[in-house]
Coordinates of C-alpha atoms and ligand atoms in Angstrom, one line a residue:
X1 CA -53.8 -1.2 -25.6
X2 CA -52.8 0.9 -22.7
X3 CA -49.2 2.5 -23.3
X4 CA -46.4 2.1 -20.2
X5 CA -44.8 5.0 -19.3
X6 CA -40.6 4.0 -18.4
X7 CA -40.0 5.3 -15.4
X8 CA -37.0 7.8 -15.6
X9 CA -33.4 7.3 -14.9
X10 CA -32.4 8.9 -11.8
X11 CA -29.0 10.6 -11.3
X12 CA -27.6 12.1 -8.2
X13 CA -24.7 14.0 -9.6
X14 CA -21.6 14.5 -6.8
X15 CA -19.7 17.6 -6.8
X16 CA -17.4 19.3 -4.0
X17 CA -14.4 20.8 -5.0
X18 CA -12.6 23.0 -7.6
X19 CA -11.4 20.1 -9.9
X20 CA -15.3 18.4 -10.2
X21 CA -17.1 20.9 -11.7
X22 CA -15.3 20.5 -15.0
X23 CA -16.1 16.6 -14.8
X24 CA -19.4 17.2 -14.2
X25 CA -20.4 19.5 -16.6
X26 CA -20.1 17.5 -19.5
X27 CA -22.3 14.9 -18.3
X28 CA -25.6 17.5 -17.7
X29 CA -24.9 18.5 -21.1
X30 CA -24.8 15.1 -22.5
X31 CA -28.2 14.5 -20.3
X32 CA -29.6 18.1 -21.6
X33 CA -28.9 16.7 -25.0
X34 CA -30.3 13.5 -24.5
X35 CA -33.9 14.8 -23.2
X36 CA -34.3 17.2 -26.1
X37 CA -33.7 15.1 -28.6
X38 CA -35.3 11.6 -26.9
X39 CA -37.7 10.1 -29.4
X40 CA -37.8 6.4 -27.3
X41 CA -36.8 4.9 -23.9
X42 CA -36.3 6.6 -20.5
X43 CA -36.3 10.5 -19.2
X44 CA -33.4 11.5 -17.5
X45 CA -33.5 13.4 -13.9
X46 CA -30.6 13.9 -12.5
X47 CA -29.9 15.6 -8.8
X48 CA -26.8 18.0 -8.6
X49 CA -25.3 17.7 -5.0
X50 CA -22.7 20.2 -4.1
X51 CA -20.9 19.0 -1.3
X52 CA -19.6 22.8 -0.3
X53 CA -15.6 21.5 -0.3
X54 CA -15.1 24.4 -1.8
X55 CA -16.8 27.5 -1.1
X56 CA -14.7 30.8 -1.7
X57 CA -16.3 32.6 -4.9
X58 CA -13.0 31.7 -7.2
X59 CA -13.0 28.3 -5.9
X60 CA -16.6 27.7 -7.0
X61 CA -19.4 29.8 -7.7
X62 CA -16.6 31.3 -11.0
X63 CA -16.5 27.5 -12.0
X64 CA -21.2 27.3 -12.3
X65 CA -21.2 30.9 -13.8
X66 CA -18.0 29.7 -16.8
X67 CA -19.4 25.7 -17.1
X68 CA -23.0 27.0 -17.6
X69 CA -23.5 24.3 -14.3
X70 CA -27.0 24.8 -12.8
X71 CA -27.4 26.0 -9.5
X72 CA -27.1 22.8 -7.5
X73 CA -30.3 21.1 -6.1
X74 CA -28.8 21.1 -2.8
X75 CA -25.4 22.2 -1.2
X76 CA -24.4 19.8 2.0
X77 CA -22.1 23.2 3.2
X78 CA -19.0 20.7 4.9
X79 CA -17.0 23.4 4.3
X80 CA -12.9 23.2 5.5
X81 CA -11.3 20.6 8.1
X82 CA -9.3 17.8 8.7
X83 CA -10.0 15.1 6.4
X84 CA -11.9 12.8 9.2
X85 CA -14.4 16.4 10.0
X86 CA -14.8 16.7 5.9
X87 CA -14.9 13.1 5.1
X88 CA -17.3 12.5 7.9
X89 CA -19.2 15.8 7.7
X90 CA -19.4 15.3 4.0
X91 CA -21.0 11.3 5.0
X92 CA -23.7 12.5 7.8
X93 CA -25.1 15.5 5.2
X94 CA -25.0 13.0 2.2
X95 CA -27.2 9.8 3.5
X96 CA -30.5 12.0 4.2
X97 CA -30.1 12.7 0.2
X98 CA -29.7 9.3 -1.2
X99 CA -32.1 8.1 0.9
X100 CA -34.5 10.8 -0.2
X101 CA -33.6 10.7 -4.0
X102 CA -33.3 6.9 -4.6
X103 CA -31.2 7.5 -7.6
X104 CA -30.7 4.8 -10.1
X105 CA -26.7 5.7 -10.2
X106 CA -24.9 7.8 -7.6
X107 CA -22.1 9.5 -10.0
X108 CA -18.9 10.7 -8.4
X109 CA -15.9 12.0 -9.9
X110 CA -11.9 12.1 -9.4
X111 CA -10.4 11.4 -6.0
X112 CA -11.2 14.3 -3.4
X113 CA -12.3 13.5 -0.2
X114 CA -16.1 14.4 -1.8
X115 CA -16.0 11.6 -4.2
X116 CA -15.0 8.9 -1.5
X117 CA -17.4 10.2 1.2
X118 CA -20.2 10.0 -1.1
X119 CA -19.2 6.4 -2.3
X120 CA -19.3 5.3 1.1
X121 CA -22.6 6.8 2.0
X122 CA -24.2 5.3 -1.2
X123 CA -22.8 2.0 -1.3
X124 CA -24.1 1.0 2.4
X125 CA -27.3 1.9 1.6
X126 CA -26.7 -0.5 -1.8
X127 CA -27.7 2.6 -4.7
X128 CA -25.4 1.8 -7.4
X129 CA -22.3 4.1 -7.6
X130 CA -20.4 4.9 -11.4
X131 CA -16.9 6.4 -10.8
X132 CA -15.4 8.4 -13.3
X133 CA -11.6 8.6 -13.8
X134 CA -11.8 5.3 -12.4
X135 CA -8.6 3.5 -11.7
X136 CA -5.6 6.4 -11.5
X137 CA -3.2 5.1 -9.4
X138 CA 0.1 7.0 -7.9
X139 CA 0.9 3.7 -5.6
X140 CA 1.7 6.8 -3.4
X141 CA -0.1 6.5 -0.1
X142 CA 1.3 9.5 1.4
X143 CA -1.5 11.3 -0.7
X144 CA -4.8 11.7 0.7
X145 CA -6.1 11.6 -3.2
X146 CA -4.9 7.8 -3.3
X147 CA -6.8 6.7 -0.7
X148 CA -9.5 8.1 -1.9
X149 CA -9.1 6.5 -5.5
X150 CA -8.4 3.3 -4.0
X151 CA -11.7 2.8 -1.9
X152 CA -13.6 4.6 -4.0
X153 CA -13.3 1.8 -7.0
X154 CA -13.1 -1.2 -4.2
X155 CA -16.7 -0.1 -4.2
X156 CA -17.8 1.2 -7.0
X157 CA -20.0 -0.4 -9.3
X158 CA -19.0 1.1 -12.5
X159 CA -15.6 2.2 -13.4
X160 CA -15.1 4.1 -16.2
X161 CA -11.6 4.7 -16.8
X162 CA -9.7 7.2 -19.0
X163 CA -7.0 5.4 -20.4
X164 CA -6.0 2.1 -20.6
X165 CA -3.3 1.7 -17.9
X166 CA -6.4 3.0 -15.6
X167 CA -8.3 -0.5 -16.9
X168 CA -4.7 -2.7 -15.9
X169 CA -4.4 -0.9 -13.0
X170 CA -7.8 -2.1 -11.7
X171 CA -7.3 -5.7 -13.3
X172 CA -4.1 -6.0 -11.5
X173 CA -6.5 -5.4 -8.3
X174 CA -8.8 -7.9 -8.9
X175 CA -11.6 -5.6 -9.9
X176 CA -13.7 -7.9 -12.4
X177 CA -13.5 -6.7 -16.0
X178 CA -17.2 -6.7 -16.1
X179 CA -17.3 -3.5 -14.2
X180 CA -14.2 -1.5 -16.0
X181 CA -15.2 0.5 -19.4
X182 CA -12.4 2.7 -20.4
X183 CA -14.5 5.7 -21.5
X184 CA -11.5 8.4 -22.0
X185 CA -11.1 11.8 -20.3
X186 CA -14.2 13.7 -19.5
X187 CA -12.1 17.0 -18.4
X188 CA -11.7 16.7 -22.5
X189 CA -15.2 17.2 -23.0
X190 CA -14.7 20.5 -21.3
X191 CA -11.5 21.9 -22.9
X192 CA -13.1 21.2 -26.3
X193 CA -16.6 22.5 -25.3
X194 CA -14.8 26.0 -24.0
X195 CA -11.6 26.6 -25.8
X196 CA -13.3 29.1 -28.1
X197 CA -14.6 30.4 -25.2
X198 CA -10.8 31.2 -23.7
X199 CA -9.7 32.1 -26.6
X200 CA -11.4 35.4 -25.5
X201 CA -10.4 35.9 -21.9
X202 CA -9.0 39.5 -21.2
X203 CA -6.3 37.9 -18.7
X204 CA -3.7 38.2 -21.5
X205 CA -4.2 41.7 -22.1
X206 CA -4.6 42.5 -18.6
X207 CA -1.1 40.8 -17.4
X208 CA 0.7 42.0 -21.1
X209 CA 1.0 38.5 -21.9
X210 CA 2.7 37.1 -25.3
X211 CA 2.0 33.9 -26.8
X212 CA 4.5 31.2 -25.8
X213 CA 6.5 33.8 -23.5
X214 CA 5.6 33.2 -20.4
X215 CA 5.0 30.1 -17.4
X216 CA 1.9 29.1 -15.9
X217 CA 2.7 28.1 -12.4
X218 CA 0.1 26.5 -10.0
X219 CA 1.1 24.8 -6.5
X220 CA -1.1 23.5 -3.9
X221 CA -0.4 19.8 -2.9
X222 CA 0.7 19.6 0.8
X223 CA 3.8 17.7 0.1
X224 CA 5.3 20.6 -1.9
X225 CA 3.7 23.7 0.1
X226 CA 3.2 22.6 3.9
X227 CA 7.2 22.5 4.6
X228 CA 8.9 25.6 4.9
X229 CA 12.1 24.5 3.2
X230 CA 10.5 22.9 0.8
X231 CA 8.1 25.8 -0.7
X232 CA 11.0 28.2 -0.2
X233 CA 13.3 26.2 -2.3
X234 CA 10.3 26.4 -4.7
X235 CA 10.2 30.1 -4.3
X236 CA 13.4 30.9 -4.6
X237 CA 13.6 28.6 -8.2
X238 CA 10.4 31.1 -9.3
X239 CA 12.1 34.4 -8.5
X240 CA 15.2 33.3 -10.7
X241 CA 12.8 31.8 -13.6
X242 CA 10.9 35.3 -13.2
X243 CA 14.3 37.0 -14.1
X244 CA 14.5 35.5 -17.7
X245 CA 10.7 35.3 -18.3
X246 CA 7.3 36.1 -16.8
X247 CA 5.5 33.7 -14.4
X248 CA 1.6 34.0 -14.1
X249 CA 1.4 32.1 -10.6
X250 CA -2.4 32.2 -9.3
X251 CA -2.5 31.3 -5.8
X252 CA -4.1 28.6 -3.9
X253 CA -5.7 29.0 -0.7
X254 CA -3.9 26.6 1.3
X255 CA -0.7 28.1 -0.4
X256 CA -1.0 31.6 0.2
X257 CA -1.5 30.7 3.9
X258 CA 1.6 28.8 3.7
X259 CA 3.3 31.7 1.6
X260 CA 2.3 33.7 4.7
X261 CA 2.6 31.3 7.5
X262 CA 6.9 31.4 6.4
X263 CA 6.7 34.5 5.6
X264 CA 8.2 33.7 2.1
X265 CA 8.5 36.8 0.6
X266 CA 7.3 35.7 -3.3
X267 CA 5.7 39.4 -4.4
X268 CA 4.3 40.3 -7.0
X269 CA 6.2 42.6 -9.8
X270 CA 9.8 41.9 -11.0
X271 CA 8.5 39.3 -13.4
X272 CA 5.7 37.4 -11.8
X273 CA 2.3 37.8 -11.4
X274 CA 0.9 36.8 -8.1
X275 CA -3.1 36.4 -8.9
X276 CA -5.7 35.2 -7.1
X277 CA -6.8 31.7 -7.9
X278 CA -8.6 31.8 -11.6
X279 CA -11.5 30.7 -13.3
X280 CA -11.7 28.0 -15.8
X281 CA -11.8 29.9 -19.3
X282 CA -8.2 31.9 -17.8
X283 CA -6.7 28.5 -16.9
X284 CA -7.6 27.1 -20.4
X285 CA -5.9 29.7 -22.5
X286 CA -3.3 30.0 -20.1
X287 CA -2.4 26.4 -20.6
X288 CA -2.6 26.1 -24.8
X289 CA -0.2 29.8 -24.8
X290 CA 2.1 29.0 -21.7
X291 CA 6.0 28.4 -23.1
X292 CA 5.5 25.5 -20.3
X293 CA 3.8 25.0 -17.1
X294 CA 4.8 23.8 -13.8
X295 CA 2.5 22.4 -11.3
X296 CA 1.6 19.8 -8.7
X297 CA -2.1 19.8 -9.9
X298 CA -3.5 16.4 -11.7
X299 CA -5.6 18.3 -14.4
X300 CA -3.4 20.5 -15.8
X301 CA -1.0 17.6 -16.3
X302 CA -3.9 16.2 -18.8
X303 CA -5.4 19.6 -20.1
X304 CA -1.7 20.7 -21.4
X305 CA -0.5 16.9 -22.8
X306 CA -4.0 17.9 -24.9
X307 CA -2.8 21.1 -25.8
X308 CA 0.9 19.8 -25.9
X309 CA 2.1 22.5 -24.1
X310 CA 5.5 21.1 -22.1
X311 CA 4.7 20.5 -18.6
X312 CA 6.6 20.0 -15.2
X313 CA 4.7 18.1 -12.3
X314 CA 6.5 18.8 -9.1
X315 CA 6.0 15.7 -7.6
X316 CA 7.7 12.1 -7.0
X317 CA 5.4 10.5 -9.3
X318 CA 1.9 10.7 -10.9
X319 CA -1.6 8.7 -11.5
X320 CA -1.0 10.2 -14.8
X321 CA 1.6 8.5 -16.2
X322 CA -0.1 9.0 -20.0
X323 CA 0.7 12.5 -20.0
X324 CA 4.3 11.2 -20.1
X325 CA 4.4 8.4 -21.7
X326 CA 2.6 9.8 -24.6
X327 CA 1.9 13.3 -24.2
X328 CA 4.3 16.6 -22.7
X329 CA 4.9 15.9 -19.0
X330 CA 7.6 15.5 -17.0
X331 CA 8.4 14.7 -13.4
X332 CA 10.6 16.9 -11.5
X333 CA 11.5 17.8 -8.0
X334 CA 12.6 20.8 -5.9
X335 CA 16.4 19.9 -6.4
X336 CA 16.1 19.2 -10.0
X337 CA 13.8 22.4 -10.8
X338 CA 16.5 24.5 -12.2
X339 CA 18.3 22.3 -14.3
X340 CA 14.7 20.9 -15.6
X341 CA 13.7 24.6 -16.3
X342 CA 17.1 25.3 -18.4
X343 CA 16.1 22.1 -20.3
X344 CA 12.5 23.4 -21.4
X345 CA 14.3 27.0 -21.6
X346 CA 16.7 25.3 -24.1
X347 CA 13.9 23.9 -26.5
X348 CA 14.4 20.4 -25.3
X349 CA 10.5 20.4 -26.0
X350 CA 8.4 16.8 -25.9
X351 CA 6.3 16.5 -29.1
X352 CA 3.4 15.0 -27.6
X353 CA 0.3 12.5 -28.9
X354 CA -2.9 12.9 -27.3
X355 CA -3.9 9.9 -25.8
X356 CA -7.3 7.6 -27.2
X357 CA -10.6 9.0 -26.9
X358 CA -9.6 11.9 -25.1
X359 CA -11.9 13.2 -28.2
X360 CA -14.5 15.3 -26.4
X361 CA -17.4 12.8 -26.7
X362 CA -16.4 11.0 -23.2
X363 CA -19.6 11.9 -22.0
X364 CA -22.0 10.6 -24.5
X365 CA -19.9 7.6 -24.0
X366 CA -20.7 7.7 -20.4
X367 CA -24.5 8.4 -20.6
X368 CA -25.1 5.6 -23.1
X369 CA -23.4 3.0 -20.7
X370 CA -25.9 4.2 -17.1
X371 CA -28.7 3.5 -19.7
X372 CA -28.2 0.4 -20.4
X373 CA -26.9 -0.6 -16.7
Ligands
UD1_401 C1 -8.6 19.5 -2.6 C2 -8.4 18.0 -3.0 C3 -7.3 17.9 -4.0 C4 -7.5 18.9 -5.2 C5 -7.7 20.3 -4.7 C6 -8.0 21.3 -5.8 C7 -8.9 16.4 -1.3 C8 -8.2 15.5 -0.3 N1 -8.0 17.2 -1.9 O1 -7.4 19.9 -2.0 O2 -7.2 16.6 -4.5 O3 -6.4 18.8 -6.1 O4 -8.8 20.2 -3.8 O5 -8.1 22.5 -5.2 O6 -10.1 16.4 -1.4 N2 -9.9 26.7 1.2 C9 -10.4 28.0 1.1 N3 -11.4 28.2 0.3 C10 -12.0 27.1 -0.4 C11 -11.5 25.8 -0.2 C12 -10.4 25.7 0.6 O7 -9.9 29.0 1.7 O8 -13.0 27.4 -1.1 C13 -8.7 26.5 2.1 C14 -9.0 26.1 3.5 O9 -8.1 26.8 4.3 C15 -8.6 24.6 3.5 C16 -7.5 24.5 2.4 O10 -7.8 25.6 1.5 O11 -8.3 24.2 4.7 C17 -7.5 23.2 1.8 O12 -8.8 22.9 1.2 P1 -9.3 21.3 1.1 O13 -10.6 21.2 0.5 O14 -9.0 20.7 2.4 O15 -8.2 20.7 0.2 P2 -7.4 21.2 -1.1 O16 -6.0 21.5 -0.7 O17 -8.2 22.3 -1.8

């Protein structure tokens, strides 16, 4: 009898900014892993699509060369722009792909304006879309990253959640439980996969950095470096922290223009370390050593309740609210920085639990449900 050949499983893998690369990695490897050791049922091909959101060297390229990510299959360019010109540019460059690929699953990750553009493009032209780190919500429209969450799972046909207030989140919406599967935190796959990695990055020796005796600062959210008052309040609480203990504060685009635009005079020397922005294995041991880290970023809020380093999120509120309910973070704001930095200073220290299958295997986890769907 004539044996059938399955057709393969066809991926088209989304990436377009810093914060995707380390959500997509795990799944190639889990898809690597899969083909080499496949003794039945379907291939795997997937397509990685760089959307070109971010493009600068240290914003990207740093990010394939430390995740051992293959050189994308294509790379739309968008580039910078408001969000309509990135969103939009991001939508025209995308629909010639999908309709060339016909991928089984369109996979997007997070909540930049990559991940909703592609969902949009895919979902009119009916491929199915799997979202992962479904169901984050901040109930905060002012930021552009909650719009994006929110349409992205109206039309998603797979959410895979990382925690469980993700899954009542999306229930509360009226998204049918059939299409929720709380999977846990992919960006864990990464920090396990590399940690040993970090463990040898030169940045320590390079800055004179001790274990536990320093603070990793990173700011870059528009509600907390677009104002002038604002990021020089900010400033101004980092120059006195800097007095009493270093702060290794690697610099985001969009806030070193900022920095510049104000002519906020943060320098470098007298206790902080202005750097550029960082690659991945830097970030990683800079989080598990930090004394505590402050930061408006959504990743490092889950990479140090991991690590259970003590964290402060500069914002009103968070999609995260795991890291706080169970793990090290804490809310603060500009006028409450300093008296929230004495706190820490003081060894008023969370303990910390790390939250249900954020276990590294997130991936696998993933791979196993776009077979079977
Ligand atoms: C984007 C994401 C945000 C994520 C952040 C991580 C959206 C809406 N926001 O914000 O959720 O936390 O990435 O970095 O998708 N720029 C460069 N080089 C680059 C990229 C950007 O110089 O490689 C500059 C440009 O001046 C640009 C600005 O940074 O205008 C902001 O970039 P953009 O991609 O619009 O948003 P982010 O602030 O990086």
């Amino acid at each position: 009898m004539k044996k059938t050949i399955d057709p393969p499983l066809r991926l088209l893998l989304v990436a377009g900014a810093r914060p995707n690369f380390m959500k997509i990695a795990p799944l190639i490897n889990s898809i690597d892993k899969a083909n080499r050791e496949r003794e039945a049922g379907r291939r795997i091909d997937y397509r990685l699509i760089h959307t070109g959101q971010h493009y600068d060297v240290n914003m990207s390229r740093v990010f394939f060369r430390e995740l051992r990510l293959p050189r994308p299959h294509a790379n739309l360019g968008v580039g910078s722009g408001s969000h309509a010109v990135q969103t939009a540019g991001i939508m025209c460059a995308f629909e010639p792909v999908c309709l060339r690929e016909k991928p089984d699953w369109v996979v997007v990750v997070g909540d930049v304006n990559s991940t909703l553009a592609c969902t949009i493009v895919a979902s009119k032209l009916r491929f199915k879309v799997a979202h992962i780190e479904a169901g984050l919500r901040s109930f905060d429209r002012s930021m552009p990253e909650e719009i994006n969450r929110v349409v992205t799972d109206r039309l998603a046909d797979l959410l895979l959640t990382p925690s469980s207030d993700a899954n009542a989140n999306l229930l509360r919406e009226g998204v049918p439980r059939s299409k929720i599967r709380l999977v846990g935190n992919i960006m864990i796959d990464s920090l396990v996969n590399h940690a040993p990695l970090a463990a040898r990055s030169r940045l320590p020796r390079r800055l004179g950095l001790k274990r536990k005796e320093f603070v990793y600062v990173t700011l870059h959210r528009p509600a907390n470096v677009d104002d002038e008052q604002t990021l020089r309040s900010i400033a101004g609480e980092l120059s006195r922290l800097a007095t009493r203990c270093p702060v290794v504060f690697p610099i985001h685009p969009r806030t070193r223009k900022m920095l510049q635009r104000y002519r906020i005079d943060l320098k470098s020397g007298q206790g902080v370390f202005l750097l550029d922005p960082i690659g991945y294995l830097d970030s990683l041991w800079l989080t598990q050593n930090a004394s505590f880290i402050l930061t408006d970023s959504g990743g490092l809020q889950e990479e140090s309740t991991y690590f259970r380093t003590p964290c402060l999120t500069l914002r009103p509120n968070t999609e995260r609210p795991i890291t706080i309910k169970l793990g090290t973070n804490k809310l603060t704001s500009p006028a409450s920085l300093g008296a929230d930095i004495e706190a820490i200073l003081r060894g008023h220290r969370p303990d910390g639990k790390i939250p249900r299958y954020w276990d590294g295997r997130t991936a696998d986890r993933i791979l196993e449900l776009l077979r079977g769907g």
